[in-house]
Amino acid sequence: QQQVKQSPQSLIVQKGGISIINCAYENTAFDYFPWYQQFPGKGPALLIAIRPDVSEKKEGRFTISFNKSAKQFSLHIMDSQPGDSATYFCAASSGAGNMLTFGGGTRLMVKP
Amino acid sequence: EPEVTQTPSHQVTQMGQEVILRCVPISNHLYFYWYRQILGQKVEFLVSFYNNEISEKSEIFDDQFSVERPDGSNFTLKIRSTKLEDSAMYFCASRTSGGNNEQFFGPGTRLTVL
């Protein structure tokens, strides 16, 4: 019930392409869905987040699409750059101050 | 820009020894968290702390673990008797008291248990 499933595990994209990472959840009490970016040896850094009252949120090249009925959300990285090469984690939480449940992570490599 | 800091960056210990991992959350934050990440795996929640008490903990956070906020700035995670399987990156995170659950993570402490 608490799981967040993330796919793919790894992704290779050419520079300038679109990177798409998908997540699915079961717990309908989840009401906050962030995406974190992690570089090797560093802590996760918040990239963008969405609440279920909107279906899409865009910040620069990063867009979250949210499908409440399907209990799925995805991260789109437009015009992917080699500097975007990192591990991306989706997460979910319910209520204020609550624990984040992370997906398994996607290792993205953007080839020049 | 304010950030969460953690010390040490790397801790090597012998099995059975006690370790204390230290964190300094962002100064106006009121919710504090510990997460761990075993090499190559996902980030897992350990414990959350608010108003000087544990508000939530996971199955991983057993009697060997404890947390403390000994003063107004530090937040510590103690592992009483370390096991080989405690080897992981330990991340501290903090957030404000607002409705947004935006958690800011520190750089982590790599714990190696030999």
GROMACS .gro file of C-alpha atoms in nm:
model
  226
    1GLN     CA    1   0.000   0.000   0.000
    2GLN     CA    2   0.285   0.235   0.082
    3GLN     CA    3   0.494   0.148  -0.222
    4VAL     CA    4   0.579   0.382  -0.503
    5LYS     CA    5   0.688   0.201  -0.818
    6GLN     CA    6   0.921   0.379  -1.057
    7SER     CA    7   1.025   0.298  -1.412
    8PRO     CA    8   1.250   0.265  -1.598
    9GLN     CA    9   1.546   0.179  -1.376
   10SER     CA   10   1.781   0.335  -1.626
   11LEU     CA   11   1.740   0.562  -1.924
   12ILE     CA   12   1.974   0.681  -2.196
   13VAL     CA   13   1.871   0.988  -2.394
   14GLN     CA   14   2.048   1.192  -2.656
   15LYS     CA   15   2.121   1.556  -2.585
   16GLY     CA   16   1.818   1.765  -2.675
   17GLY     CA   17   1.578   1.474  -2.637
   18ILE     CA   18   1.293   1.425  -2.392
   19SER     CA   19   1.346   1.212  -2.082
   20ILE     CA   20   1.034   1.054  -1.935
   21ILE     CA   21   1.023   0.878  -1.599
   22ASN     CA   22   0.706   0.722  -1.462
   23CYS     CA   23   0.578   0.645  -1.114
   24ALA     CA   24   0.271   0.468  -0.983
   25TYR     CA   25   0.128   0.451  -0.633
   26GLU     CA   26  -0.147   0.266  -0.447
   27ASN     CA   27  -0.215   0.475  -0.139
   28THR     CA   28  -0.496   0.718  -0.222
   29ALA     CA   29  -0.411   0.918   0.091
   30PHE     CA   30  -0.093   1.046  -0.075
   31ASP     CA   31  -0.133   1.416  -0.143
   32TYR     CA   32   0.215   1.542  -0.224
   33PHE     CA   33   0.434   1.411  -0.504
   34PRO     CA   34   0.789   1.548  -0.534
   35TRP     CA   35   1.070   1.456  -0.766
   36TYR     CA   36   1.426   1.456  -0.638
   37GLN     CA   37   1.751   1.468  -0.833
   38GLN     CA   38   2.059   1.303  -0.688
   39PHE     CA   39   2.417   1.327  -0.810
   40PRO     CA   40   2.674   1.068  -0.698
   41GLY     CA   41   2.788   1.126  -0.342
   42LYS     CA   42   2.528   1.395  -0.279
   43GLY     CA   43   2.194   1.414  -0.103
   44PRO     CA   44   1.866   1.421  -0.295
   45ALA     CA   45   1.770   1.771  -0.409
   46LEU     CA   46   1.409   1.871  -0.466
   47LEU     CA   47   1.345   1.934  -0.832
   48ILE     CA   48   0.971   1.990  -0.864
   49ALA     CA   49   0.658   1.880  -0.681
   50ILE     CA   50   0.284   1.857  -0.743
   51ARG     CA   51  -0.036   1.814  -0.546
   52PRO     CA   52  -0.328   1.608  -0.681
   53ASP     CA   53  -0.553   1.908  -0.741
   54VAL     CA   54  -0.365   1.989  -1.064
   55SER     CA   55  -0.282   1.765  -1.359
   56GLU     CA   56   0.039   1.932  -1.468
   57LYS     CA   57   0.311   2.155  -1.331
   58LYS     CA   58   0.595   2.302  -1.530
   59GLU     CA   59   0.915   2.463  -1.409
   60GLY     CA   60   1.160   2.545  -1.682
   61ARG     CA   61   1.251   2.226  -1.869
   62PHE     CA   62   1.090   2.005  -1.603
   63THR     CA   63   0.722   1.906  -1.612
   64ILE     CA   64   0.522   1.679  -1.384
   65SER     CA   65   0.212   1.517  -1.532
   66PHE     CA   66  -0.033   1.376  -1.278
   67ASN     CA   67  -0.317   1.131  -1.342
   68LYS     CA   68  -0.519   1.094  -1.024
   69SER     CA   69  -0.759   0.830  -1.156
   70ALA     CA   70  -0.475   0.610  -1.274
   71LYS     CA   71  -0.266   0.686  -0.964
   72GLN     CA   72   0.032   0.769  -1.183
   73PHE     CA   73   0.262   1.063  -1.225
   74SER     CA   74   0.557   1.128  -1.448
   75LEU     CA   75   0.853   1.360  -1.491
   76HIS     CA   76   0.935   1.499  -1.833
   77ILE     CA   77   1.270   1.663  -1.894
   78MET     CA   78   1.262   1.862  -2.214
   79ASP     CA   79   1.578   1.942  -2.412
   80SER     CA   80   1.777   1.702  -2.194
   81GLN     CA   81   2.137   1.807  -2.129
   82PRO     CA   82   2.446   1.607  -2.022
   83GLY     CA   83   2.432   1.800  -1.692
   84ASP     CA   84   2.093   1.636  -1.626
   85SER     CA   85   2.269   1.299  -1.595
   86ALA     CA   86   2.181   1.189  -1.242
   87THR     CA   87   1.952   0.956  -1.052
   88TYR     CA   88   1.592   1.073  -1.026
   89PHE     CA   89   1.358   0.963  -0.749
   90CYS     CA   90   0.986   1.014  -0.733
   91ALA     CA   91   0.830   1.022  -0.389
   92ALA     CA   92   0.495   1.061  -0.219
   93SER     CA   93   0.363   1.158   0.119
   94SER     CA   94   0.034   1.216   0.297
   95GLY     CA   95  -0.048   1.483   0.549
   96ALA     CA   96   0.171   1.756   0.685
   97GLY     CA   97   0.515   1.664   0.810
   98ASN     CA   98   0.487   1.308   0.699
   99MET     CA   99   0.752   1.071   0.575
  100LEU     CA  100   0.842   1.058   0.209
  101THR     CA  101   0.802   0.720   0.040
  102PHE     CA  102   1.052   0.701  -0.244
  103GLY     CA  103   1.042   0.512  -0.570
  104GLY     CA  104   1.331   0.289  -0.669
  105GLY     CA  105   1.510   0.555  -0.871
  106THR     CA  106   1.598   0.604  -1.238
  107ARG     CA  107   1.955   0.649  -1.348
  108LEU     CA  108   1.946   0.894  -1.640
  109MET     CA  109   2.234   0.934  -1.879
  110VAL     CA  110   2.218   1.209  -2.139
  111LYS     CA  111   2.465   1.151  -2.420
  112PRO     CA  112   2.627   1.453  -2.582
  113GLU     CA  113   2.118   2.988   0.064
  114PRO     CA  114   2.060   2.799   0.390
  115GLU     CA  115   2.132   2.428   0.380
  116VAL     CA  116   2.127   2.118   0.594
  117THR     CA  117   2.473   2.011   0.705
  118GLN     CA  118   2.587   1.671   0.830
  119THR     CA  119   2.897   1.543   1.006
  120PRO     CA  120   3.100   1.338   0.961
  121SER     CA  121   3.091   1.284   0.587
  122HIS     CA  122   3.226   0.932   0.634
  123GLN     CA  123   3.227   0.716   0.946
  124VAL     CA  124   3.398   0.379   0.970
  125THR     CA  125   3.322   0.167   1.274
  126GLN     CA  126   3.354  -0.186   1.401
  127MET     CA  127   3.047  -0.406   1.435
  128GLY     CA  128   2.893  -0.367   1.780
  129GLN     CA  129   3.021  -0.014   1.832
  130GLU     CA  130   2.800   0.289   1.891
  131VAL     CA  131   2.793   0.570   1.639
  132ILE     CA  132   2.639   0.914   1.649
  133LEU     CA  133   2.559   1.092   1.326
  134ARG     CA  134   2.509   1.465   1.348
  135CYS     CA  135   2.295   1.705   1.153
  136VAL     CA  136   2.234   2.078   1.165
  137PRO     CA  137   1.895   2.144   1.005
  138ILE     CA  138   1.801   2.473   0.842
  139SER     CA  139   1.754   2.721   1.123
  140ASN     CA  140   1.383   2.805   1.096
  141HIS     CA  141   1.275   2.448   1.022
  142LEU     CA  142   1.069   2.258   1.276
  143TYR     CA  143   1.034   1.908   1.127
  144PHE     CA  144   1.339   1.683   1.112
  145TYR     CA  145   1.393   1.349   0.946
  146TRP     CA  146   1.646   1.073   0.904
  147TYR     CA  147   1.654   0.857   0.592
  148ARG     CA  148   1.902   0.597   0.478
  149GLN     CA  149   2.013   0.471   0.140
  150ILE     CA  150   2.191   0.140   0.104
  151LEU     CA  151   2.433   0.155  -0.189
  152GLY     CA  152   2.247   0.145  -0.519
  153GLN     CA  153   1.905   0.124  -0.357
  154LYS     CA  154   1.623   0.365  -0.290
  155VAL     CA  155   1.602   0.615  -0.008
  156GLU     CA  156   1.419   0.473   0.295
  157PHE     CA  157   1.251   0.664   0.576
  158LEU     CA  158   1.376   0.602   0.929
  159VAL     CA  159   1.218   0.856   1.162
  160SER     CA  160   1.057   1.198   1.184
  161PHE     CA  161   1.086   1.435   1.478
  162TYR     CA  162   0.874   1.734   1.572
  163ASN     CA  163   0.828   1.935   1.888
  164ASN     CA  164   1.101   1.737   2.066
  165GLU     CA  165   0.949   1.399   2.008
  166ILE     CA  166   0.933   1.125   1.748
  167SER     CA  167   0.624   1.171   1.532
  168GLU     CA  168   0.668   0.870   1.306
  169LYS     CA  169   0.915   0.585   1.263
  170SER     CA  170   0.962   0.295   1.026
  171GLU     CA  171   1.019  -0.074   1.093
  172ILE     CA  172   1.390  -0.014   1.033
  173PHE     CA  173   1.405   0.220   1.331
  174ASP     CA  174   1.425  -0.043   1.603
  175ASP     CA  175   1.552  -0.023   1.961
  176GLN     CA  176   1.910   0.012   1.839
  177PHE     CA  177   1.829   0.356   1.698
  178SER     CA  178   1.754   0.678   1.881
  179VAL     CA  179   1.730   1.044   1.791
  180GLU     CA  180   1.789   1.354   1.992
  181ARG     CA  181   1.786   1.727   1.956
  182PRO     CA  182   2.035   1.809   2.233
  183ASP     CA  183   2.033   2.184   2.174
  184GLY     CA  184   1.867   2.438   1.951
  185SER     CA  185   2.064   2.350   1.641
  186ASN     CA  186   2.180   1.987   1.632
  187PHE     CA  187   1.977   1.678   1.549
  188THR     CA  188   2.148   1.344   1.607
  189LEU     CA  189   2.095   0.982   1.513
  190LYS     CA  190   2.251   0.724   1.742
  191ILE     CA  191   2.298   0.359   1.656
  192ARG     CA  192   2.376   0.174   1.978
  193SER     CA  193   2.533  -0.145   1.850
  194THR     CA  194   2.607  -0.132   1.480
  195LYS     CA  195   2.555  -0.427   1.250
  196LEU     CA  196   2.708  -0.494   0.910
  197GLU     CA  197   2.371  -0.424   0.748
  198ASP     CA  198   2.367  -0.072   0.894
  199SER     CA  199   2.627   0.025   0.633
  200ALA     CA  200   2.455   0.290   0.422
  201MET     CA  201   2.432   0.660   0.348
  202TYR     CA  202   2.233   0.836   0.617
  203PHE     CA  203   2.056   1.155   0.516
  204CYS     CA  204   1.911   1.416   0.746
  205ALA     CA  205   1.629   1.634   0.614
  206SER     CA  206   1.428   1.923   0.751
  207ARG     CA  207   1.130   2.137   0.658
  208THR     CA  208   0.928   2.430   0.780
  209SER     CA  209   0.596   2.405   0.961
  210GLY     CA  210   0.386   2.514   0.663
  211GLY     CA  211   0.149   2.288   0.470
  212ASN     CA  212   0.406   2.219   0.202
  213ASN     CA  213   0.602   1.901   0.271
  214GLU     CA  214   0.914   2.033   0.097
  215GLN     CA  215   1.199   1.849   0.267
  216PHE     CA  216   1.556   1.966   0.225
  217PHE     CA  217   1.823   1.698   0.245
  218GLY     CA  218   2.176   1.719   0.374
  219PRO     CA  219   2.476   1.574   0.189
  220GLY     CA  220   2.468   1.255   0.394
  221THR     CA  221   2.703   1.054   0.614
  222ARG     CA  222   2.845   0.737   0.468
  223LEU     CA  223   2.852   0.477   0.747
  224THR     CA  224   3.072   0.175   0.695
  225VAL     CA  225   3.046  -0.105   0.950
  226LEU     CA  226   3.332  -0.355   0.941
   0.00000   0.00000   0.00000
